[in-house]
Tab-separated table of C-alpha atoms in Angstrom:
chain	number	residue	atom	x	y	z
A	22	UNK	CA	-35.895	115.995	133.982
A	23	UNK	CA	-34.840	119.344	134.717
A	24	UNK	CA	-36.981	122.404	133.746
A	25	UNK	CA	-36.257	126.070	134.585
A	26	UNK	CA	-37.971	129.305	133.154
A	27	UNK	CA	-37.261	132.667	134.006
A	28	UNK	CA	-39.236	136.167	133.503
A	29	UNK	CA	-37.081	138.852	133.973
A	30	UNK	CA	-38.060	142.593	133.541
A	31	UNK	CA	-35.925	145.438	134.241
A	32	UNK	CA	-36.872	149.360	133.776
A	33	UNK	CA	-33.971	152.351	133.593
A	34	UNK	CA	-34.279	156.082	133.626
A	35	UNK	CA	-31.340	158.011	134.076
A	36	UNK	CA	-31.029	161.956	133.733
A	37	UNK	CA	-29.186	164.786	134.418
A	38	UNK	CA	-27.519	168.164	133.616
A	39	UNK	CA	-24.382	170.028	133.645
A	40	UNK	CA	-25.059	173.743	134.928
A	41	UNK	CA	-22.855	176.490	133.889
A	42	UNK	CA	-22.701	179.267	137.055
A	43	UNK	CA	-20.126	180.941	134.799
A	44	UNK	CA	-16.932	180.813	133.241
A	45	UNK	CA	-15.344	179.658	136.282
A	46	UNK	CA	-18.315	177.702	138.670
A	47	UNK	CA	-19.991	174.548	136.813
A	48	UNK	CA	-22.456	172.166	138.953
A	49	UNK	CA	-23.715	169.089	137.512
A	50	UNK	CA	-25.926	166.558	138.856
A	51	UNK	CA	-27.824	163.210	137.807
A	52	UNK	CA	-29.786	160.548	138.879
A	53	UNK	CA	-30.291	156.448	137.197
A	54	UNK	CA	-33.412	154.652	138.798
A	55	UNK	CA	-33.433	151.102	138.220
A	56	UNK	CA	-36.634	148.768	139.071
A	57	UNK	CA	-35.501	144.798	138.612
A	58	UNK	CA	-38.039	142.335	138.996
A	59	UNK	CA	-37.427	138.807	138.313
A	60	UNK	CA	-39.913	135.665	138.451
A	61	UNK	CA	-38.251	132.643	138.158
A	62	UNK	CA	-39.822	128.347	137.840
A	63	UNK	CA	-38.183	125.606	138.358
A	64	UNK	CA	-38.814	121.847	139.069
A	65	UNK	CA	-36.823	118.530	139.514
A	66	UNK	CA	-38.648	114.976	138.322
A	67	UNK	CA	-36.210	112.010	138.237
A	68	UNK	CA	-37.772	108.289	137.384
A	69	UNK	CA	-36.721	105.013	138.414
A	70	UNK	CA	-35.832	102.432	135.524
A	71	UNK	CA	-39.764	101.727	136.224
A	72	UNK	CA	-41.154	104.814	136.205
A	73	UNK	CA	-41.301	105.348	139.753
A	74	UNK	CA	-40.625	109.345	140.602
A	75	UNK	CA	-37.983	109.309	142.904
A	76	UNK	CA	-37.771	113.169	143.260
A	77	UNK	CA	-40.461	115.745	142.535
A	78	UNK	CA	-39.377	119.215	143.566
A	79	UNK	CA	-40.600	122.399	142.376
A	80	UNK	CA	-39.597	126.035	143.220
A	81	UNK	CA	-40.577	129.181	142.931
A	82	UNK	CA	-38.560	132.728	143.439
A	83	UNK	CA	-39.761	136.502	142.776
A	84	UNK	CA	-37.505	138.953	143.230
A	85	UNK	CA	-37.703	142.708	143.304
A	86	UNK	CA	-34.645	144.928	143.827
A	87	UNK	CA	-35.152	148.716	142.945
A	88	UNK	CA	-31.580	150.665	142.798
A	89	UNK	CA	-31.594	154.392	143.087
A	90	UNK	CA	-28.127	156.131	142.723
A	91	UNK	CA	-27.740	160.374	142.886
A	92	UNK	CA	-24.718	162.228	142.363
A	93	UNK	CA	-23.822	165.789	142.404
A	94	UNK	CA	-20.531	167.514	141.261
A	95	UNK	CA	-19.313	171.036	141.971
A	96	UNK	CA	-16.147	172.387	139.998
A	97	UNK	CA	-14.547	175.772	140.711
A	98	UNK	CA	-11.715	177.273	137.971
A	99	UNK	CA	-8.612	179.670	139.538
A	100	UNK	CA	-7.738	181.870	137.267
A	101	UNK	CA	-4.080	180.016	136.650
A	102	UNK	CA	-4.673	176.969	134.361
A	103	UNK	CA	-5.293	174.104	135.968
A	104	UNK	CA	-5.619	175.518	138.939
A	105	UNK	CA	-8.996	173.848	140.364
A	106	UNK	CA	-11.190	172.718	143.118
A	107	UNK	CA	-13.697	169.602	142.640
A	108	UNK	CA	-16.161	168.613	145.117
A	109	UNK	CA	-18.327	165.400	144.340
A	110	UNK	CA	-20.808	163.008	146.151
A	111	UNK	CA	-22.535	159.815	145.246
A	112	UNK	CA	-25.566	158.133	146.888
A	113	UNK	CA	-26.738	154.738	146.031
A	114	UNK	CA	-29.522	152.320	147.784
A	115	UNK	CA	-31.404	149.284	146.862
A	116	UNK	CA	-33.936	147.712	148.894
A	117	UNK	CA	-33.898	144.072	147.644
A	118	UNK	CA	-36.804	141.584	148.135
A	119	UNK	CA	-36.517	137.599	147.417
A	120	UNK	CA	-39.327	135.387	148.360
A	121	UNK	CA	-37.984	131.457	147.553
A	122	UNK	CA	-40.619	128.269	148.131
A	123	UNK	CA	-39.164	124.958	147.730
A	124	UNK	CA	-41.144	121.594	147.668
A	125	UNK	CA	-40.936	118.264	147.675
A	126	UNK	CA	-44.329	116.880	146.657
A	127	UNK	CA	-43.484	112.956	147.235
A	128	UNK	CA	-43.841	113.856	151.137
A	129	UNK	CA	-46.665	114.508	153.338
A	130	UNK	CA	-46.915	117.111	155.665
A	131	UNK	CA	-46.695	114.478	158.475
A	132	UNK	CA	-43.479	113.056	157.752
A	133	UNK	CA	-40.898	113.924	160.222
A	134	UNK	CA	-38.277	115.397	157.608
A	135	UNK	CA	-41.151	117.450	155.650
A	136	UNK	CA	-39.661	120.951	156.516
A	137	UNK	CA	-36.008	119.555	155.565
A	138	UNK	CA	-37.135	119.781	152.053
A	139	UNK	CA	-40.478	122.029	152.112
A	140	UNK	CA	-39.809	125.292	152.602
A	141	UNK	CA	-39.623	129.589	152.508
A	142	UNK	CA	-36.657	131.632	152.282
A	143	UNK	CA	-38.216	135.187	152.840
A	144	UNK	CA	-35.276	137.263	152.130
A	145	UNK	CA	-34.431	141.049	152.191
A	146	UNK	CA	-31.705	143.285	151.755
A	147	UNK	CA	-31.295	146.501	152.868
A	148	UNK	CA	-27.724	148.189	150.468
A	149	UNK	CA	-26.379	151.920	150.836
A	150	UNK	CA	-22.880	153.129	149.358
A	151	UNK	CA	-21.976	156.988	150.280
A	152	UNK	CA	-18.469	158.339	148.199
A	153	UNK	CA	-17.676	161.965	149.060
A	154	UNK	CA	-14.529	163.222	146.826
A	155	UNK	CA	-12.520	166.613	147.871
A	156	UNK	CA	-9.834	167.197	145.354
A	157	UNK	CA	-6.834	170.479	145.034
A	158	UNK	CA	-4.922	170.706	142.479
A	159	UNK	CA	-2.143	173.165	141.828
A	160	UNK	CA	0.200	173.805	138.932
A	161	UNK	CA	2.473	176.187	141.279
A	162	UNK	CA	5.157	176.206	139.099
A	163	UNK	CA	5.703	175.786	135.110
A	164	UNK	CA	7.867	172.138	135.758
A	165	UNK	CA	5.948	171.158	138.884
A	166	UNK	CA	2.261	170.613	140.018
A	167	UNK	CA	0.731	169.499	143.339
A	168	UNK	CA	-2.574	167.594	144.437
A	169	UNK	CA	-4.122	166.768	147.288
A	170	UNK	CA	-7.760	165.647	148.779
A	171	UNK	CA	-10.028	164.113	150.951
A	172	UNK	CA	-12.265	161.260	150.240
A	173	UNK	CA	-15.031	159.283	152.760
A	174	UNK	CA	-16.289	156.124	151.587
A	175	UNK	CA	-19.126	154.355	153.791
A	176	UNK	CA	-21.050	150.971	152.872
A	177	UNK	CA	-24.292	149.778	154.581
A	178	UNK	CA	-25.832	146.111	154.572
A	179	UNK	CA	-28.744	145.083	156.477
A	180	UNK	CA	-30.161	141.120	155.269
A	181	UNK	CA	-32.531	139.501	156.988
A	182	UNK	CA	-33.596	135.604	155.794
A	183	UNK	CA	-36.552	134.035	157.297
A	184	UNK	CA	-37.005	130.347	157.126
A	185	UNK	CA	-38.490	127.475	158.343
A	186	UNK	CA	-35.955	125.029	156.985
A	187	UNK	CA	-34.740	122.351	158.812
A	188	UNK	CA	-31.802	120.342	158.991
A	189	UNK	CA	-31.016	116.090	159.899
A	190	UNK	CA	-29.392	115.793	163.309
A	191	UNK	CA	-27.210	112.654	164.039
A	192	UNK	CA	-26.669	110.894	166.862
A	193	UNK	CA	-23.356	109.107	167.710
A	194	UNK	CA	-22.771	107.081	164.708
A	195	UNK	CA	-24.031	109.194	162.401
A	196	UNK	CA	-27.236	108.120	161.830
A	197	UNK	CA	-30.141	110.525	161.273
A	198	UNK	CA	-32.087	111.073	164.250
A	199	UNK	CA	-34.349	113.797	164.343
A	200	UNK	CA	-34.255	117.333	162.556
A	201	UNK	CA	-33.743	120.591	164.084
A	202	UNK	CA	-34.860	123.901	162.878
A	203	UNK	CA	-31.953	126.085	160.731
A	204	UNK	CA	-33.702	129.256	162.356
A	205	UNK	CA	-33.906	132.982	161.047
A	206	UNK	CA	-30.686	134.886	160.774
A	207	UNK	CA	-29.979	138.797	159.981
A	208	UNK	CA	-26.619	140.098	159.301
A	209	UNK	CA	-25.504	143.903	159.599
A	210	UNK	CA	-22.529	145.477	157.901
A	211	UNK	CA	-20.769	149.035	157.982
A	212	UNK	CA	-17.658	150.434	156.811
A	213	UNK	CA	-16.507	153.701	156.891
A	214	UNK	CA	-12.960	154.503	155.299
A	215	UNK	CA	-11.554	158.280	155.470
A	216	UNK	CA	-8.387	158.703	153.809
A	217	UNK	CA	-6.682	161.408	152.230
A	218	UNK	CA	-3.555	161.897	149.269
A	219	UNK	CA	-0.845	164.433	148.940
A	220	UNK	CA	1.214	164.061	145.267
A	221	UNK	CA	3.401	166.188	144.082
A	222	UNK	CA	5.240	166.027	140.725
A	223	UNK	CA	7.918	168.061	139.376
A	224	UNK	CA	10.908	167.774	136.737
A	225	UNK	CA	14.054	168.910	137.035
A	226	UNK	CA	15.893	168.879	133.154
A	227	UNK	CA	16.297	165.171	132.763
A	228	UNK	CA	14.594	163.961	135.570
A	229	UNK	CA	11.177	163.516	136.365
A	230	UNK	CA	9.965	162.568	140.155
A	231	UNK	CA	6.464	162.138	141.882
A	232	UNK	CA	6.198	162.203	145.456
A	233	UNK	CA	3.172	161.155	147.291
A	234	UNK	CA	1.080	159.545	150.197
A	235	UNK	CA	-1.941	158.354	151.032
A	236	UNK	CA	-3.304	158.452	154.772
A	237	UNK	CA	-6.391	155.695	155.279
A	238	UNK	CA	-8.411	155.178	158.526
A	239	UNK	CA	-10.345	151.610	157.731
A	240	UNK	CA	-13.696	151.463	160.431
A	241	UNK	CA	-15.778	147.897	159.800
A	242	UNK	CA	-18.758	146.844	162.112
A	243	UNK	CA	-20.262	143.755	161.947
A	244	UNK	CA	-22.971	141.412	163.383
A	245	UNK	CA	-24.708	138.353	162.293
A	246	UNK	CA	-27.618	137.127	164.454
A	247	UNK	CA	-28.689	133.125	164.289
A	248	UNK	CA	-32.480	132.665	165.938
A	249	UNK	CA	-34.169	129.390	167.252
A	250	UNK	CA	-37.275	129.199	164.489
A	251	UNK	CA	-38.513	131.218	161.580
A	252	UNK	CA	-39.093	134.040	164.043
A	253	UNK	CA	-36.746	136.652	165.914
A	254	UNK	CA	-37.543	136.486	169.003
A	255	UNK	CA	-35.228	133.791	170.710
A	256	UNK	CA	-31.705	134.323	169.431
A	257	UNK	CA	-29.686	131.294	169.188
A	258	UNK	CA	-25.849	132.785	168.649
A	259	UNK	CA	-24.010	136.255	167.523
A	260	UNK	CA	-21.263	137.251	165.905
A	261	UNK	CA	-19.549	139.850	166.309
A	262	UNK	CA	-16.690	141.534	164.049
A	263	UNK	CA	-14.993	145.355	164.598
A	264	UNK	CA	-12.185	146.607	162.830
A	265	UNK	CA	-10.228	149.848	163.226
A	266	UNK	CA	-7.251	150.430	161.265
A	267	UNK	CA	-4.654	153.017	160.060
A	268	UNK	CA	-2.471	152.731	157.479
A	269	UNK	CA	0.002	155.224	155.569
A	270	UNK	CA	0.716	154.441	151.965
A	271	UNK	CA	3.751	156.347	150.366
A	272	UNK	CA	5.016	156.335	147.068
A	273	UNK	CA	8.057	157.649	144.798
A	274	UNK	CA	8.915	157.468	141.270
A	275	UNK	CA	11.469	159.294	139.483
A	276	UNK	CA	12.564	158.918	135.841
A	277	UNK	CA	15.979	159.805	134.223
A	278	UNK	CA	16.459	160.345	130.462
A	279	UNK	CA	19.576	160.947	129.111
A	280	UNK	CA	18.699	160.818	125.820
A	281	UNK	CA	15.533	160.491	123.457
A	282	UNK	CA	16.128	156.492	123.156
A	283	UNK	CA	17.617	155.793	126.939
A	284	UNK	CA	15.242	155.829	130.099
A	285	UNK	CA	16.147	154.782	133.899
A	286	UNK	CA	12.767	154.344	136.344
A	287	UNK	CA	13.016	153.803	139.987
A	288	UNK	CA	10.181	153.372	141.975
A	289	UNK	CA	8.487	152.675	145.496
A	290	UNK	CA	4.944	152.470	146.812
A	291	UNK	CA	3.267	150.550	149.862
């Protein structure tokens, strides 16, 4: 018999505004708050052919994960048409919460393999994004435009799940003999990614081209962090994981029409 029940209960406000400097300067800006919480029930019962119980497990889990995201957005007209300048940022975080309890009520506290089957997750997560958008663009001719910009991306992570589980251990011939505690572990991730574009597109009487490239630098830090016991002081093992990359992205299309029915494409891009 398997029976699960869940509460869930989420809240949303979101609001903002577009502000008009003047004809040629418009800022805008908004915010969404989201508050998630989430209670969830749950329990295992499976009977012998005699109505023995041969597994009696319930489990618990509350969660709470508030989101907060802000953006703002700054526009500035040239005089030419479509002649602009765009500058916009994004912030999000959510600071996550998850408290698990699992139980096995057909053991006793004594038994040697209670904690392989009793026990806490205590787990929280730590989440920022940052996007900052730069973006030209530039009609300089009546057949032919050009863009360009600058864009930052960065991504934060920090978990941390504290348990006393505890796993078999085997000896030789695989046999159980003993447990060992899983331990504690916290993992922290950043990523950073610069990058720019360049694109311009003209046509010249029956053919149409676009030119561009896109310049990336691709930063990632990592660590993950094993400890001896539900705690964090004795650490057990690290991991460790950098990445620092560079890569250039170009691109070309052009299109040829001779006629209203006919088309020819040819195209490249990394």
């Amino acid at each position: 018999k398997f029976v699960f029940n869940n509460n869930n209960n989420s809240n949303l406000v979101k609001f903002g505004a577009d502000i008009y400097l003047n004809d040629k300067n418009t800022l805008s800006f908004y915010t969404t708050q989201n508050w998630f919480e989430g209670k969830a029930k749950g329990s295992s019962l499976v009977l012998d052919g005699s109505g023995n119980q041969l597994i009696n497990a319930p489990n618990t889990q509350n969660n709470n994960s508030p989101t907060g995201t802000y953006n703002v957005n700054y526009k500035l007209d040239f005089d030419k048409k479509g002649h602009n300048l765009e500058l916009e940022a994004t912030y999000s975080n959510t600071d996550a919460t998850n408290l698990l309890d699992n139980l096995n009520l057909l053991q006793q506290s004594s038994d040697f393999d209670y904690n392989v089957f009793n026990y806490y997750n205590n787990i929280s997560n730590d989440r920022n994004n940052t996007q900052i958008n730069l973006d030209y663009t530039n009609p300089i001719s009546k057949k032919g435009k050009l863009e360009l910009g600058i864009e930052y991306r960065g991504d934060e992570t920090d978990n941390l799940n504290l348990t006393n589980q505890e796993t078999y251990t085997f000896d030789s011939n695989n046999s159980i003999n003993g447990t060992e505690k899983l331990g504690s572990s916290d993992f922290d991730f950043k990523r950073n990614i610069y990058s720019g574009y360049l694109n311009y597109g003209a046509t010249f009487n029956k053919v149409t081209m676009q030119l561009g490239a896109r310049f990336e630098s691709f930063l990632i830090d990592a660590e993950f962090n094993r400890y001896t016991d539900e705690t964090k002081s004795t650490l057990k093992d690290t991991q460790v994981v950098s990445q620092d990359l560079f890569n250039i992205y170009p691109s070309a299309f052009f299109t040829y029409s001779p006629s209203e029915k006919n088309q020819w494409q040819l195209s490249y891009s990394r």
